[in-house]
Short mmCIF file of C-alpha atoms in Angstrom, two decimals:
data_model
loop_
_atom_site.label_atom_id
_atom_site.label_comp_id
_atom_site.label_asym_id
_atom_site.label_seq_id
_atom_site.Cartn_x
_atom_site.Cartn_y
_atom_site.Cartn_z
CA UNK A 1 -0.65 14.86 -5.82
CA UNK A 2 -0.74 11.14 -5.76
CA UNK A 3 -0.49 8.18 -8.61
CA UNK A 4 -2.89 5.53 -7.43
CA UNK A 5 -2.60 1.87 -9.27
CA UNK A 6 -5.52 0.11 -9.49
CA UNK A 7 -5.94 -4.05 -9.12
CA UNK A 8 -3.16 -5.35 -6.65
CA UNK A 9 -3.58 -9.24 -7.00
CA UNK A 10 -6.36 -8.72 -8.82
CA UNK A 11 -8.93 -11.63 -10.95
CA UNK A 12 -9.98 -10.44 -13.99
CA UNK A 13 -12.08 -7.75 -12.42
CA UNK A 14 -10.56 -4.54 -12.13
CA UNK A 15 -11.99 -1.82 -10.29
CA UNK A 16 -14.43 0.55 -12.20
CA UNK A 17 -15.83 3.74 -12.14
CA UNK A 18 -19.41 3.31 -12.34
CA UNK A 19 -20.45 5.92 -15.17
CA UNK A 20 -22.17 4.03 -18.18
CA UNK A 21 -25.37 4.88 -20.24
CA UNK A 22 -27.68 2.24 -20.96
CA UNK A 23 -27.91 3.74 -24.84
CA UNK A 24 -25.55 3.60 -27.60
CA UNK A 25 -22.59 6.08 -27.24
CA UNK A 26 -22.44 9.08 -29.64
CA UNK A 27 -18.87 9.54 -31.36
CA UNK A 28 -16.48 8.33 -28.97
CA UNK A 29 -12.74 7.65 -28.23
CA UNK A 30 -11.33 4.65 -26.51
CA UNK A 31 -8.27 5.73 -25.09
CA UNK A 32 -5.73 4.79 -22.23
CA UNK A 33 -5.37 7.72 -20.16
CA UNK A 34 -5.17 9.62 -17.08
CA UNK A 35 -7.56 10.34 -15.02
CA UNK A 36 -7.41 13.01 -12.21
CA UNK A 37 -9.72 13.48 -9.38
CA UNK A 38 -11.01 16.80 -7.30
CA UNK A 39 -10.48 17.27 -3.61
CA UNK A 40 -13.71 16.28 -3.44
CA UNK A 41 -12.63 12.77 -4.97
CA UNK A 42 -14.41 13.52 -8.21
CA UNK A 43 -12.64 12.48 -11.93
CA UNK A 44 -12.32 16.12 -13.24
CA UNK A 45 -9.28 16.17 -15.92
CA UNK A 46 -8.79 13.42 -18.34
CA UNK A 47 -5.05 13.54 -19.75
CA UNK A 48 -4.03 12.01 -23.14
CA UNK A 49 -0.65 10.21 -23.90
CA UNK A 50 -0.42 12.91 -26.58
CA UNK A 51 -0.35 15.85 -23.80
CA UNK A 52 -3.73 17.13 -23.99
CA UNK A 53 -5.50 17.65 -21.15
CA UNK A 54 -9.26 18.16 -20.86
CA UNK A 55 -12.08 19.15 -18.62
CA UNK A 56 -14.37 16.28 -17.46
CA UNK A 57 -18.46 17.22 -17.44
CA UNK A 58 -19.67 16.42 -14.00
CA UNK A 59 -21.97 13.54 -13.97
CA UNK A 60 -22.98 11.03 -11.18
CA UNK A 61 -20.97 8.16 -10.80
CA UNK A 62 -17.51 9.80 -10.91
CA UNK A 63 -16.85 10.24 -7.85
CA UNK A 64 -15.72 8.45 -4.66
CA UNK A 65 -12.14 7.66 -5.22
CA UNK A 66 -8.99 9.57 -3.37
CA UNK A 67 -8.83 12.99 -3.59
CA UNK A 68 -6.23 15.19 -5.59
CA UNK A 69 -5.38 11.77 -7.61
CA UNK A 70 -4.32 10.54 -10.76
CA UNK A 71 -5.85 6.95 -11.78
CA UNK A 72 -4.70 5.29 -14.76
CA UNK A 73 -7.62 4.06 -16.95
CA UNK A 74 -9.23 2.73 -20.46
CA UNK A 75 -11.53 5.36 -20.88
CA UNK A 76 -14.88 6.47 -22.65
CA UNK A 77 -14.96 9.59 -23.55
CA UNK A 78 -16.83 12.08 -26.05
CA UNK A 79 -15.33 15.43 -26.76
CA UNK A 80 -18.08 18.60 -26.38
CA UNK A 81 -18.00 21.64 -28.59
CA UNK A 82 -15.56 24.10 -27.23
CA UNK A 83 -16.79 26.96 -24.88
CA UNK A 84 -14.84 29.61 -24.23
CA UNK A 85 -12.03 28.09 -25.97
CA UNK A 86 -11.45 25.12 -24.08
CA UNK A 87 -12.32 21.30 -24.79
CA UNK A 88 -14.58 19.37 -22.85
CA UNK A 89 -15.04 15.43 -22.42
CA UNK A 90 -18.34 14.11 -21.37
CA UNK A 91 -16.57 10.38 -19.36
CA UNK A 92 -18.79 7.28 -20.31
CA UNK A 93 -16.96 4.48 -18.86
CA UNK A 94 -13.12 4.46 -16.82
CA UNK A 95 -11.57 0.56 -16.15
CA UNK A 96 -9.30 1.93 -13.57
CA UNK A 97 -6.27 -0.75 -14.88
CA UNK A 98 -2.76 -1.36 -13.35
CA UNK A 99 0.37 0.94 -13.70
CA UNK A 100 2.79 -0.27 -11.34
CA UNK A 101 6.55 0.87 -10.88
CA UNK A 102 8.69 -1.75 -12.01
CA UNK A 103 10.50 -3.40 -8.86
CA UNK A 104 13.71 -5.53 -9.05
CA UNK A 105 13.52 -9.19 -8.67
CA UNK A 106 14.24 -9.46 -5.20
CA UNK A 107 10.99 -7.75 -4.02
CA UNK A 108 8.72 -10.65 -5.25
CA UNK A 109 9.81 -12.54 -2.03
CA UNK A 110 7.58 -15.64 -3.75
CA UNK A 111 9.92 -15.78 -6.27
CA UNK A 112 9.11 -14.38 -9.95
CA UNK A 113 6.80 -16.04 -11.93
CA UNK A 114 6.09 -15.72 -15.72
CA UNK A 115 3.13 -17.75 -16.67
CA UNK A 116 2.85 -17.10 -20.10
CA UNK A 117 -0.09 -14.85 -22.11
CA UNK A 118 -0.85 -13.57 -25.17
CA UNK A 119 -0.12 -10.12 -26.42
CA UNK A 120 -2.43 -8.37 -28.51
CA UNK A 121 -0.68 -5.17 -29.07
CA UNK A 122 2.12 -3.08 -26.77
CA UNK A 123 3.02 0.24 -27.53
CA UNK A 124 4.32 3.36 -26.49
CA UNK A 125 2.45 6.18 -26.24
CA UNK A 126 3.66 9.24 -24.27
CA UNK A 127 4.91 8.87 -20.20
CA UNK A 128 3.92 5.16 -20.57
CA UNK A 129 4.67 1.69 -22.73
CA UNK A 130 0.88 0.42 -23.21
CA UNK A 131 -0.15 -3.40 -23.34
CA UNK A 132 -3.53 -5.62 -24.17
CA UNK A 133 -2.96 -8.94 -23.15
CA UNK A 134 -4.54 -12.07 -23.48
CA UNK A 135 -4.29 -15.02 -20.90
CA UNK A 136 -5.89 -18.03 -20.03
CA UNK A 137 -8.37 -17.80 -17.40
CA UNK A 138 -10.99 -19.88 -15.44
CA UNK A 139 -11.93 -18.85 -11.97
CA UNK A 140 -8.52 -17.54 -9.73
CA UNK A 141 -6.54 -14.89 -9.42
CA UNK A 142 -3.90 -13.92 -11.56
CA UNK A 143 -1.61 -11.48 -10.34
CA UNK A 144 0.92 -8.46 -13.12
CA UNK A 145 3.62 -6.87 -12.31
CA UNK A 146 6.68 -5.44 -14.21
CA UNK A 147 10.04 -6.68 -13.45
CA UNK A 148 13.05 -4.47 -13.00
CA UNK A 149 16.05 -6.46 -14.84
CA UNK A 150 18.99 -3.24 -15.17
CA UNK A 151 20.01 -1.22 -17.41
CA UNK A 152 22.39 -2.10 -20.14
CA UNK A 153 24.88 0.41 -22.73
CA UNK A 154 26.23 -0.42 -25.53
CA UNK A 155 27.68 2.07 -28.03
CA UNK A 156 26.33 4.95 -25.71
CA UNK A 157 22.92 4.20 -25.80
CA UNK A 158 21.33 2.74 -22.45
CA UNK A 159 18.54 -0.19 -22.38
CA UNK A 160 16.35 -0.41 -19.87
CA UNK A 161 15.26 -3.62 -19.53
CA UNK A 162 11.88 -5.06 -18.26
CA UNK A 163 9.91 -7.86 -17.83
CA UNK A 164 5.94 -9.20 -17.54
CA UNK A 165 5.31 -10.80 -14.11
CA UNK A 166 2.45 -13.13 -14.34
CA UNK A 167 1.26 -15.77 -11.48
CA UNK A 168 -1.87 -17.45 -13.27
CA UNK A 169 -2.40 -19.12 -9.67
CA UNK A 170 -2.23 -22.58 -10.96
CA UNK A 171 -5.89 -21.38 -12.78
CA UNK A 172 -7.14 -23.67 -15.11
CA UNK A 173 -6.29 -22.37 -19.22
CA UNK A 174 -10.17 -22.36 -19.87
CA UNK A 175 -10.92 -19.18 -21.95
CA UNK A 176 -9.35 -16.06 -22.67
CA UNK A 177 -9.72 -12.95 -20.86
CA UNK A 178 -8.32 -9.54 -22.01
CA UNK A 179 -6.18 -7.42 -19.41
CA UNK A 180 -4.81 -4.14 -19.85
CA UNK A 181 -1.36 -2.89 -18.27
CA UNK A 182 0.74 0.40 -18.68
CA UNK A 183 4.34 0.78 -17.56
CA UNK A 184 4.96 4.25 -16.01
CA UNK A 185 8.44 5.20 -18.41
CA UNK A 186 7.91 8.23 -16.34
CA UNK A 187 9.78 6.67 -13.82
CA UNK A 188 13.00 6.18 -15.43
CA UNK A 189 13.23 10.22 -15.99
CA UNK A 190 16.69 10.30 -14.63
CA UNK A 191 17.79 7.36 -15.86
CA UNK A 192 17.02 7.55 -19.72
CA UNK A 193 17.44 10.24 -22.14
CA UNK A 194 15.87 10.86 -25.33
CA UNK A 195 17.49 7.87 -27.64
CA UNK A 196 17.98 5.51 -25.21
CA UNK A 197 15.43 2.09 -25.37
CA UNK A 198 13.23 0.21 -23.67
CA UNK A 199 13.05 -3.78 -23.93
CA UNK A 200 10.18 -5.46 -22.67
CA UNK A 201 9.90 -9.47 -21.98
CA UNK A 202 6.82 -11.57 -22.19
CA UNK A 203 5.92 -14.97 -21.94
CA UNK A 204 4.26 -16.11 -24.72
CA UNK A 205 1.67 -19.18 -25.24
CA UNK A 206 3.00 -19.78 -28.75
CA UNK A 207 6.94 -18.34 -28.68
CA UNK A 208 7.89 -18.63 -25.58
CA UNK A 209 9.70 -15.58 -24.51
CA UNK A 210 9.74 -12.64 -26.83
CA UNK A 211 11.11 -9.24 -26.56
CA UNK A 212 9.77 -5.78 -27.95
CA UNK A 213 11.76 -2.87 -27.93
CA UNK A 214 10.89 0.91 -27.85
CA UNK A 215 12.57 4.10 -28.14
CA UNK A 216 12.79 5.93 -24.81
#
């Protein structure tokens, strides 16, 4: 099975499964999640950052992506009544968003750049540290990534420690556009036990650089 990222050197369009209703949703949850596909290339699971894992109706417009894949995504969903003792989602929308494996500094062979943004909330949440952020956008590409910086102990407990890559592509600060990124913690399995942290570095419009740290 294979974890596709969405939106390499993306704008501020990320690629999207094309599965909206043209009527107001019923109850629904907004989520950041994973979704899996068939071998057909269909979405069939949806998995939580809390563990669940759920069925996905079938429905035009969910397929055409790799087979036997997980995406990561800001999903739509609606739960459906159980049957048979199992939980169903009916998928509205999925903003297939970027997920990337943090890589060390000397892969950007560009340089790093850390053009700053606005964060409106980070978080962790399960397998992943979660992120809406706000930067200043006109008409280029901005490129994300996540930056690889080492792992620090002190007093036992190890630090992995991270930071936002952001190349604004000398765009023009007209209006803000909201982006959403999830770092895949998964990763550092081997690396980090259960009390060890995670400290991730931004670029901020108004502080400058500011930290936010997690437990692992």
């Amino acid at each position: 099975m294979k974890l596709l990222i969405a939106a390499l050197m993306l704008g501020m369009t990320f690629v999207g499964v094309s599965c909206s209703d043209e009527y107001n949703y019923p109850d629904v949850l907004t989520e950041f999640v994973d979704v899996h596909t068939s071998a057909e290339g269909v979405i069939d699971e949806l998995h939580t950052d809390t563990g669940d894992k759920y069925a996905v109706k079938f429905r035009e417009g969910l397929g055409g992506l790799v087979a036997d894949s997980i995406y990561r995504s800001v999903s739509v969903y609606q739960l459906l009544p159980e049957e048979e003792g199992d939980t169903a989602v009916k998928l509205y929308s999925s903003l297939l968003i970027i997920a990337y494996k943090p890589v060390v500094a000397d892969a950007f062979q560009e340089g790093i750049k850390t053009d700053a943004v606005d964060v409106q909330s980070i978080w962790r949440a399960g397998k992943y540290l979660n992120m809406v952020l706000l930067p200043k956008v006109k008409e280029e590409k901005h490129a994300f990534h996540f930056i690889e910086e080492g792992i620090t102990v002190e007093e036992g407990v190890r630090t992995l420690n991270l930071r936002l890559y952001h190349d604004r592509g000398n765009d023009f600060e007209a209006f803000t556009e909201k982006v959403y990124l999830s770092v895949p913690l998964w990763a550092y399995a081997d690396d980090l036990k259960e009390g060890d942290k995670v400290r991730f570095t931004v670029n901020t419009y108004k502080d400058g650089e500011r930290s936010w740290v997690f437990p692992y």
